């Protein structure tokens, strides 16, 4: 069969997305594989590495997050890391095979006073030959421009879920504010990393709506992290019902079909998945993972298990 590239669409409807999700599994995977192969090397899984450069004490009340000051999660807050230490971690990550280095801060928004330190980190990490990504909360246009001038490659800012369910997850900011920051990032010429979380108690249609909202972005985000909720004791969502494993695989396949050109990342939640389920997600079109021992505050499977998994997917 041929793997011709279909044009990216921005007008997906909830019904169309739900119809993709409801395809027989083999048809869904075939279409996802065709989309993957039209734009990407199916034998390469992109490796990103995360570092929490500022932990905890965050002024937002995202109901899933260990780092919100609103919830008793037991996490100790820390101040912004020194640039030197960040670059040292990035150098180790590069030596261990990471291609992109993503720096996250538990901030509601970036403060201008922190911009010089952040710009130094971008320059230092980039000088190692790594792609750079930052996720620092809301930005102004001027701040997004400054990050672009520092050479930042990607900015991560997730929509998390569909607009109807969003207010049940977080009330200290709006969906519109999320979209505004994404627009500033795009306008600054920085690539957009934007995705969401499954398993927060959302309805099936909220997941479809998330895909629809992401698809409206012009151009589509270059990177789409699909997170499975990592339940955090003390947060309002700690007891949310887990996502069915094969439903998760189906959503990955839907994301691959709707966003054929993007890196679709199997992001948070891998530590709760079997190797086989992770392999299915990669067969369903995910082509990126976070490697290393830790996401921001929660564990990853680690080097040995990841090597075994990626050997299965990538070996010739
Ligand atoms: N404070 C910034 C923000 O929220 O944009 C950056 C860091 S924030 C922790 C990055 C993203 O991680 C969130 O938007 C959310 O999608 C994801 N995330 C956070 N906690 C999670 C959890 N417990 N399980 C799954 N994903 C999570
Ligand atoms: C994203 O979508 N997932 C990453 C990254 N972007 C910043 C973060 C996942 C965090 C999982 C929970 C934790 O480790 O605290
Ligand atoms: Fe803060 Fe980001 Fe966590 Fe929300 S997800 S509480 S903004 S660190």
GROMACS .gro file of C-alpha atoms and ligand atoms in nm:
model
  366
    1UNK     CA    1   0.000   0.000   0.000
    2UNK     CA    2   0.109   0.359  -0.043
    3UNK     CA    3   0.180   0.598   0.240
    4UNK     CA    4   0.103   0.925   0.066
    5UNK     CA    5   0.081   1.231   0.284
    6UNK     CA    6  -0.274   1.357   0.334
    7UNK     CA    7  -0.305   1.734   0.386
    8UNK     CA    8  -0.330   1.848   0.748
    9UNK     CA    9  -0.686   1.950   0.836
   10UNK     CA   10  -0.800   2.213   1.085
   11UNK     CA   11  -1.176   2.152   1.064
   12UNK     CA   12  -1.215   1.815   1.238
   13UNK     CA   13  -1.549   1.776   1.416
   14UNK     CA   14  -1.623   1.586   1.736
   15UNK     CA   15  -1.827   1.334   1.535
   16UNK     CA   16  -1.547   1.271   1.287
   17UNK     CA   17  -1.294   1.223   1.566
   18UNK     CA   18  -1.526   0.986   1.752
   19UNK     CA   19  -1.580   0.794   1.428
   20UNK     CA   20  -1.204   0.746   1.395
   21UNK     CA   21  -1.187   0.627   1.756
   22UNK     CA   22  -1.465   0.374   1.688
   23UNK     CA   23  -1.298   0.209   1.385
   24UNK     CA   24  -1.216  -0.161   1.411
   25UNK     CA   25  -0.878  -0.167   1.586
   26UNK     CA   26  -0.689  -0.311   1.288
   27UNK     CA   27  -0.827  -0.040   1.054
   28UNK     CA   28  -0.742   0.230   1.305
   29UNK     CA   29  -0.385   0.103   1.346
   30UNK     CA   30  -0.342   0.065   0.969
   31UNK     CA   31  -0.449   0.426   0.912
   32UNK     CA   32  -0.226   0.547   1.196
   33UNK     CA   33   0.071   0.354   1.056
   34UNK     CA   34   0.007   0.498   0.710
   35UNK     CA   35   0.003   0.852   0.855
   36UNK     CA   36   0.322   0.781   1.051
   37UNK     CA   37   0.505   0.636   0.752
   38UNK     CA   38   0.407   0.924   0.522
   39UNK     CA   39   0.605   1.168   0.738
   40UNK     CA   40   0.837   0.983   0.975
   41UNK     CA   41   1.085   0.698   1.001
   42UNK     CA   42   0.876   0.433   1.182
   43UNK     CA   43   1.195   0.277   1.319
   44UNK     CA   44   1.296   0.588   1.511
   45UNK     CA   45   1.152   0.692   1.846
   46UNK     CA   46   1.249   1.046   1.944
   47UNK     CA   47   1.392   1.078   2.297
   48UNK     CA   48   1.316   1.380   2.513
   49UNK     CA   49   1.448   1.439   2.862
   50UNK     CA   50   1.268   1.642   3.127
   51UNK     CA   51   1.413   1.846   3.411
   52UNK     CA   52   1.211   2.028   3.675
   53UNK     CA   53   1.409   2.352   3.705
   54UNK     CA   54   1.172   2.497   3.969
   55UNK     CA   55   0.976   2.257   4.189
   56UNK     CA   56   0.645   2.307   4.370
   57UNK     CA   57   0.465   2.598   4.535
   58UNK     CA   58   0.269   2.679   4.216
   59UNK     CA   59  -0.014   2.935   4.233
   60UNK     CA   60  -0.247   2.741   3.999
   61UNK     CA   61  -0.494   2.476   4.117
   62UNK     CA   62  -0.461   2.216   3.837
   63UNK     CA   63  -0.642   1.921   3.996
   64UNK     CA   64  -0.389   1.664   3.874
   65UNK     CA   65  -0.069   1.832   3.981
   66UNK     CA   66   0.175   1.744   4.259
   67UNK     CA   67   0.323   2.094   4.240
   68UNK     CA   68   0.016   2.308   4.313
   69UNK     CA   69   0.034   2.501   4.642
   70UNK     CA   70  -0.341   2.432   4.684
   71UNK     CA   71  -0.306   2.061   4.761
   72UNK     CA   72  -0.130   1.871   5.044
   73UNK     CA   73   0.089   1.651   4.824
   74UNK     CA   74   0.392   1.659   5.055
   75UNK     CA   75   0.618   1.796   4.780
   76UNK     CA   76   0.894   2.029   4.901
   77UNK     CA   77   0.915   2.353   4.701
   78UNK     CA   78   1.251   2.473   4.573
   79UNK     CA   79   1.381   2.784   4.400
   80UNK     CA   80   1.493   2.809   4.038
   81UNK     CA   81   1.801   2.593   3.968
   82UNK     CA   82   2.133   2.751   3.874
   83UNK     CA   83   2.209   2.760   3.503
   84UNK     CA   84   2.535   2.570   3.550
   85UNK     CA   85   2.353   2.279   3.718
   86UNK     CA   86   2.087   2.268   3.446
   87UNK     CA   87   2.350   2.256   3.170
   88UNK     CA   88   2.536   1.979   3.356
   89UNK     CA   89   2.218   1.765   3.368
   90UNK     CA   90   2.156   1.839   3.000
   91UNK     CA   91   2.510   1.728   2.909
   92UNK     CA   92   2.453   1.393   3.085
   93UNK     CA   93   2.116   1.356   2.912
   94UNK     CA   94   2.280   1.413   2.574
   95UNK     CA   95   2.550   1.158   2.651
   96UNK     CA   96   2.272   0.911   2.734
   97UNK     CA   97   2.101   0.963   2.398
   98UNK     CA   98   1.847   1.242   2.455
   99UNK     CA   99   1.767   1.455   2.151
  100UNK     CA  100   1.552   1.721   2.316
  101UNK     CA  101   1.589   1.871   2.663
  102UNK     CA  102   1.268   2.001   2.821
  103UNK     CA  103   1.285   2.231   3.121
  104UNK     CA  104   0.974   2.275   3.335
  105UNK     CA  105   0.897   2.527   3.607
  106UNK     CA  106   0.606   2.515   3.854
  107UNK     CA  107   0.499   2.868   3.776
  108UNK     CA  108   0.160   3.017   3.695
  109UNK     CA  109   0.340   3.253   3.463
  110UNK     CA  110   0.694   3.358   3.379
  111UNK     CA  111   0.811   3.671   3.566
  112UNK     CA  112   1.028   3.918   3.376
  113UNK     CA  113   1.288   3.906   3.653
  114UNK     CA  114   1.353   3.536   3.574
  115UNK     CA  115   1.389   3.588   3.199
  116UNK     CA  116   1.766   3.649   3.193
  117UNK     CA  117   1.834   3.323   3.384
  118UNK     CA  118   1.595   3.130   3.160
  119UNK     CA  119   1.755   3.274   2.844
  120UNK     CA  120   2.099   3.165   2.973
  121UNK     CA  121   1.969   2.811   3.023
  122UNK     CA  122   1.831   2.799   2.669
  123UNK     CA  123   2.164   2.916   2.527
  124UNK     CA  124   2.368   2.679   2.744
  125UNK     CA  125   2.159   2.371   2.659
  126UNK     CA  126   2.143   2.457   2.290
  127UNK     CA  127   2.522   2.495   2.278
  128UNK     CA  128   2.544   2.124   2.368
  129UNK     CA  129   2.366   2.043   2.040
  130UNK     CA  130   2.033   1.956   2.201
  131UNK     CA  131   1.692   2.081   2.097
  132UNK     CA  132   1.548   2.298   2.372
  133UNK     CA  133   1.198   2.308   2.517
  134UNK     CA  134   1.063   2.514   2.807
  135UNK     CA  135   0.734   2.497   2.996
  136UNK     CA  136   0.701   2.790   3.234
  137UNK     CA  137   0.328   2.867   3.250
  138UNK     CA  138   0.167   3.168   3.085
  139UNK     CA  139   0.373   3.409   2.877
  140UNK     CA  140   0.321   3.758   2.735
  141UNK     CA  141   0.402   3.823   2.369
  142UNK     CA  142   0.718   4.011   2.473
  143UNK     CA  143   0.834   3.716   2.685
  144UNK     CA  144   0.765   3.469   2.405
  145UNK     CA  145   0.966   3.694   2.172
  146UNK     CA  146   1.254   3.704   2.421
  147UNK     CA  147   1.257   3.322   2.446
  148UNK     CA  148   1.258   3.302   2.066
  149UNK     CA  149   1.551   3.543   2.050
  150UNK     CA  150   1.740   3.328   2.302
  151UNK     CA  151   1.704   3.041   2.051
  152UNK     CA  152   1.431   2.835   2.220
  153UNK     CA  153   1.311   2.561   1.983
  154UNK     CA  154   0.985   2.450   2.152
  155UNK     CA  155   0.745   2.580   2.417
  156UNK     CA  156   0.519   2.329   2.593
  157UNK     CA  157   0.178   2.453   2.702
  158UNK     CA  158  -0.094   2.190   2.718
  159UNK     CA  159  -0.468   2.234   2.664
  160UNK     CA  160  -0.504   1.928   2.890
  161UNK     CA  161  -0.866   1.841   2.796
  162UNK     CA  162  -1.168   1.968   2.602
  163UNK     CA  163  -1.304   2.317   2.681
  164UNK     CA  164  -1.623   2.188   2.849
  165UNK     CA  165  -1.441   1.974   3.105
  166UNK     CA  166  -1.151   2.217   3.160
  167UNK     CA  167  -1.320   2.422   3.438
  168UNK     CA  168  -1.368   2.099   3.639
  169UNK     CA  169  -0.991   2.048   3.635
  170UNK     CA  170  -0.859   2.399   3.701
  171UNK     CA  171  -1.034   2.722   3.802
  172UNK     CA  172  -0.743   2.964   3.842
  173UNK     CA  173  -0.703   3.014   3.466
  174UNK     CA  174  -0.917   2.979   3.155
  175UNK     CA  175  -0.893   2.779   2.835
  176UNK     CA  176  -0.876   3.114   2.651
  177UNK     CA  177  -0.564   3.211   2.850
  178UNK     CA  178  -0.402   2.881   2.749
  179UNK     CA  179  -0.480   2.951   2.382
  180UNK     CA  180  -0.344   3.308   2.411
  181UNK     CA  181  -0.003   3.187   2.531
  182UNK     CA  182   0.008   2.931   2.250
  183UNK     CA  183  -0.065   3.209   2.001
  184UNK     CA  184   0.218   3.426   2.142
  185UNK     CA  185   0.459   3.132   2.116
  186UNK     CA  186   0.361   3.069   1.756
  187UNK     CA  187   0.389   3.437   1.671
  188UNK     CA  188   0.738   3.447   1.825
  189UNK     CA  189   0.850   3.177   1.579
  190UNK     CA  190   0.896   2.914   1.852
  191UNK     CA  191   0.759   2.565   1.778
  192UNK     CA  192   0.453   2.459   1.977
  193UNK     CA  193   0.437   2.151   2.200
  194UNK     CA  194   0.077   2.110   2.311
  195UNK     CA  195  -0.126   1.811   2.419
  196UNK     CA  196  -0.332   1.681   2.705
  197UNK     CA  197  -0.405   1.428   2.976
  198UNK     CA  198  -0.637   1.127   2.964
  199UNK     CA  199  -0.779   0.978   3.284
  200UNK     CA  200  -0.899   1.286   3.473
  201UNK     CA  201  -1.258   1.162   3.484
  202UNK     CA  202  -1.337   1.329   3.151
  203UNK     CA  203  -1.603   1.196   2.916
  204UNK     CA  204  -1.522   1.030   2.590
  205UNK     CA  205  -1.641   1.343   2.406
  206UNK     CA  206  -1.405   1.568   2.606
  207UNK     CA  207  -1.115   1.367   2.465
  208UNK     CA  208  -1.255   1.413   2.115
  209UNK     CA  209  -1.297   1.786   2.185
  210UNK     CA  210  -0.932   1.812   2.291
  211UNK     CA  211  -0.831   1.667   1.952
  212UNK     CA  212  -1.067   1.910   1.776
  213UNK     CA  213  -0.919   2.211   1.964
  214UNK     CA  214  -0.561   2.103   1.894
  215UNK     CA  215  -0.651   2.056   1.527
  216UNK     CA  216  -0.780   2.415   1.506
  217UNK     CA  217  -0.431   2.548   1.582
  218UNK     CA  218  -0.266   2.679   1.264
  219UNK     CA  219  -0.021   2.529   1.195
  220UNK     CA  220  -0.075   2.218   1.407
  221UNK     CA  221   0.157   2.183   1.709
  222UNK     CA  222   0.486   2.024   1.605
  223UNK     CA  223   0.482   1.814   1.922
  224UNK     CA  224   0.178   1.656   2.090
  225UNK     CA  225   0.231   1.496   2.432
  226UNK     CA  226  -0.044   1.253   2.528
  227UNK     CA  227  -0.024   1.202   2.903
  228UNK     CA  228  -0.203   0.942   3.109
  229UNK     CA  229  -0.285   1.085   3.449
  230UNK     CA  230  -0.027   0.990   3.710
  231UNK     CA  231  -0.249   0.990   4.021
  232UNK     CA  232  -0.098   1.206   4.296
  233UNK     CA  233  -0.212   1.152   4.656
  234UNK     CA  234  -0.358   1.471   4.800
  235UNK     CA  235  -0.485   1.610   4.468
  236UNK     CA  236  -0.857   1.623   4.382
  237UNK     CA  237  -0.800   1.382   4.091
  238UNK     CA  238  -0.606   1.117   4.284
  239UNK     CA  239  -0.902   0.877   4.266
  240UNK     CA  240  -1.005   0.937   3.904
  241UNK     CA  241  -1.096   0.615   3.717
  242UNK     CA  242  -0.801   0.484   3.514
  243UNK     CA  243  -0.817   0.491   3.134
  244UNK     CA  244  -0.870   0.156   2.966
  245UNK     CA  245  -0.536   0.053   2.812
  246UNK     CA  246  -0.672  -0.015   2.464
  247UNK     CA  247  -0.875   0.308   2.471
  248UNK     CA  248  -0.546   0.486   2.539
  249UNK     CA  249  -0.390   0.310   2.236
  250UNK     CA  250  -0.688   0.419   2.025
  251UNK     CA  251  -0.648   0.785   2.130
  252UNK     CA  252  -0.280   0.772   2.035
  253UNK     CA  253  -0.380   0.637   1.692
  254UNK     CA  254  -0.642   0.910   1.652
  255UNK     CA  255  -0.381   1.176   1.739
  256UNK     CA  256  -0.141   1.026   1.482
  257UNK     CA  257  -0.405   1.034   1.207
  258UNK     CA  258  -0.522   1.389   1.283
  259UNK     CA  259  -0.165   1.522   1.332
  260UNK     CA  260   0.037   1.322   1.078
  261UNK     CA  261   0.338   1.555   1.081
  262UNK     CA  262   0.371   1.599   1.457
  263UNK     CA  263   0.581   1.413   1.707
  264UNK     CA  264   0.312   1.235   1.907
  265UNK     CA  265   0.465   1.168   2.246
  266UNK     CA  266   0.371   0.884   2.478
  267UNK     CA  267   0.433   1.113   2.775
  268UNK     CA  268   0.331   1.066   3.142
  269UNK     CA  269   0.192   0.732   3.259
  270UNK     CA  270   0.446   0.490   3.108
  271UNK     CA  271   0.555   0.374   3.452
  272UNK     CA  272   0.203   0.239   3.510
  273UNK     CA  273   0.194   0.059   3.172
  274UNK     CA  274   0.325  -0.284   3.075
  275UNK     CA  275   0.600  -0.302   2.810
  276UNK     CA  276   0.341  -0.455   2.578
  277UNK     CA  277   0.096  -0.168   2.621
  278UNK     CA  278   0.373   0.086   2.560
  279UNK     CA  279   0.475  -0.109   2.247
  280UNK     CA  280   0.115  -0.094   2.125
  281UNK     CA  281   0.113   0.284   2.175
  282UNK     CA  282   0.428   0.307   1.963
  283UNK     CA  283   0.270   0.082   1.698
  284UNK     CA  284  -0.036   0.307   1.708
  285UNK     CA  285   0.180   0.597   1.594
  286UNK     CA  286   0.346   0.751   1.899
  287UNK     CA  287   0.705   0.831   1.798
  288UNK     CA  288   0.848   1.004   2.100
  289UNK     CA  289   0.895   0.931   2.471
  290UNK     CA  290   1.049   1.092   2.778
  291UNK     CA  291   1.360   0.898   2.878
  292UNK     CA  292   1.550   0.903   3.208
  293UNK     CA  293   1.444   0.819   3.563
  294UNK     CA  294   1.197   1.097   3.627
  295UNK     CA  295   0.935   1.312   3.459
  296UNK     CA  296   0.893   1.627   3.672
  297UNK     CA  297   0.815   1.477   4.012
  298UNK     CA  298   0.714   1.117   3.931
  299UNK     CA  299   0.916   0.816   3.810
  300UNK     CA  300   0.979   0.688   3.458
  301UNK     CA  301   1.057   0.322   3.377
  302UNK     CA  302   1.430   0.405   3.344
  303UNK     CA  303   1.718   0.315   3.113
  304UNK     CA  304   1.711  -0.065   3.123
  305UNK     CA  305   1.339  -0.106   3.057
  306UNK     CA  306   1.340   0.169   2.795
  307UNK     CA  307   1.633   0.010   2.612
  308UNK     CA  308   1.445  -0.321   2.597
  309UNK     CA  309   1.132  -0.147   2.469
  310UNK     CA  310   1.306   0.066   2.207
  311UNK     CA  311   1.516  -0.228   2.085
  312UNK     CA  312   1.192  -0.404   1.999
  313UNK     CA  313   1.061  -0.105   1.803
  314UNK     CA  314   1.379   0.016   1.634
  315UNK     CA  315   1.601  -0.284   1.556
  316UNK     CA  316   1.651  -0.356   1.189
  317LIG     N1  317   0.347   2.505   3.505
  317LIG     C1  318   0.352   2.486   3.365
  317LIG     C2  319   0.217   2.458   3.304
  317LIG     O1  320   0.132   2.403   3.371
  317LIG     O2  321   0.201   2.488   3.187
  317LIG     C3  322   0.451   2.379   3.326
  317LIG     C4  323   0.462   2.249   3.401
  317LIG     S1  324   0.319   2.145   3.400
  317LIG     C5  325   0.357   2.031   3.528
  317LIG     C6  326   0.327   2.058   3.246
  317LIG     C7  327   0.216   1.963   3.211
  317LIG     O3  328   0.237   1.838   3.274
  317LIG     C8  329   0.074   1.998   3.248
  317LIG     O4  330   0.015   2.087   3.159
  317LIG     C9  331   0.004   1.862   3.242
  317LIG     O5  332  -0.049   1.841   3.114
  317LIG    C10  333   0.117   1.764   3.270
  317LIG     N2  334   0.098   1.701   3.402
  317LIG    C11  335   0.118   1.757   3.522
  317LIG     N3  336   0.091   1.672   3.622
  317LIG    C12  337   0.051   1.556   3.564
  317LIG    C13  338   0.008   1.430   3.615
  317LIG     N4  339  -0.002   1.406   3.746
  317LIG     N5  340  -0.022   1.333   3.527
  317LIG    C14  341  -0.013   1.357   3.394
  317LIG     N6  342   0.025   1.474   3.341
  317LIG    C15  343   0.057   1.573   3.425
  318LIG     C1  344   0.385   1.705   2.923
  318LIG     O1  345   0.286   1.707   2.849
  318LIG     N1  346   0.414   1.609   3.010
  318LIG     C2  347   0.534   1.640   3.085
  318LIG     C3  348   0.585   1.770   3.014
  318LIG     N2  349   0.478   1.800   2.925
  318LIG     C4  350   0.626   1.884   3.094
  318LIG     C5  351   0.509   1.650   3.230
  318LIG     C6  352   0.442   1.529   3.289
  318LIG     C7  353   0.434   1.545   3.438
  318LIG     C8  354   0.388   1.420   3.507
  318LIG     C9  355   0.374   1.436   3.652
  318LIG    C10  356   0.499   1.468   3.727
  318LIG     O2  357   0.606   1.406   3.705
  318LIG     O3  358   0.492   1.555   3.816
  319LIG    FE1  359   0.132   2.481   3.827
  319LIG    FE2  360   0.176   2.369   3.591
  319LIG    FE3  361   0.117   2.217   3.808
  319LIG    FE4  362  -0.072   2.369   3.702
  319LIG     S1  363   0.035   2.197   3.601
  319LIG     S2  364  -0.025   2.350   3.921
  319LIG     S3  365   0.047   2.546   3.633
  319LIG     S4  366   0.301   2.342   3.777
   0.00000   0.00000   0.00000
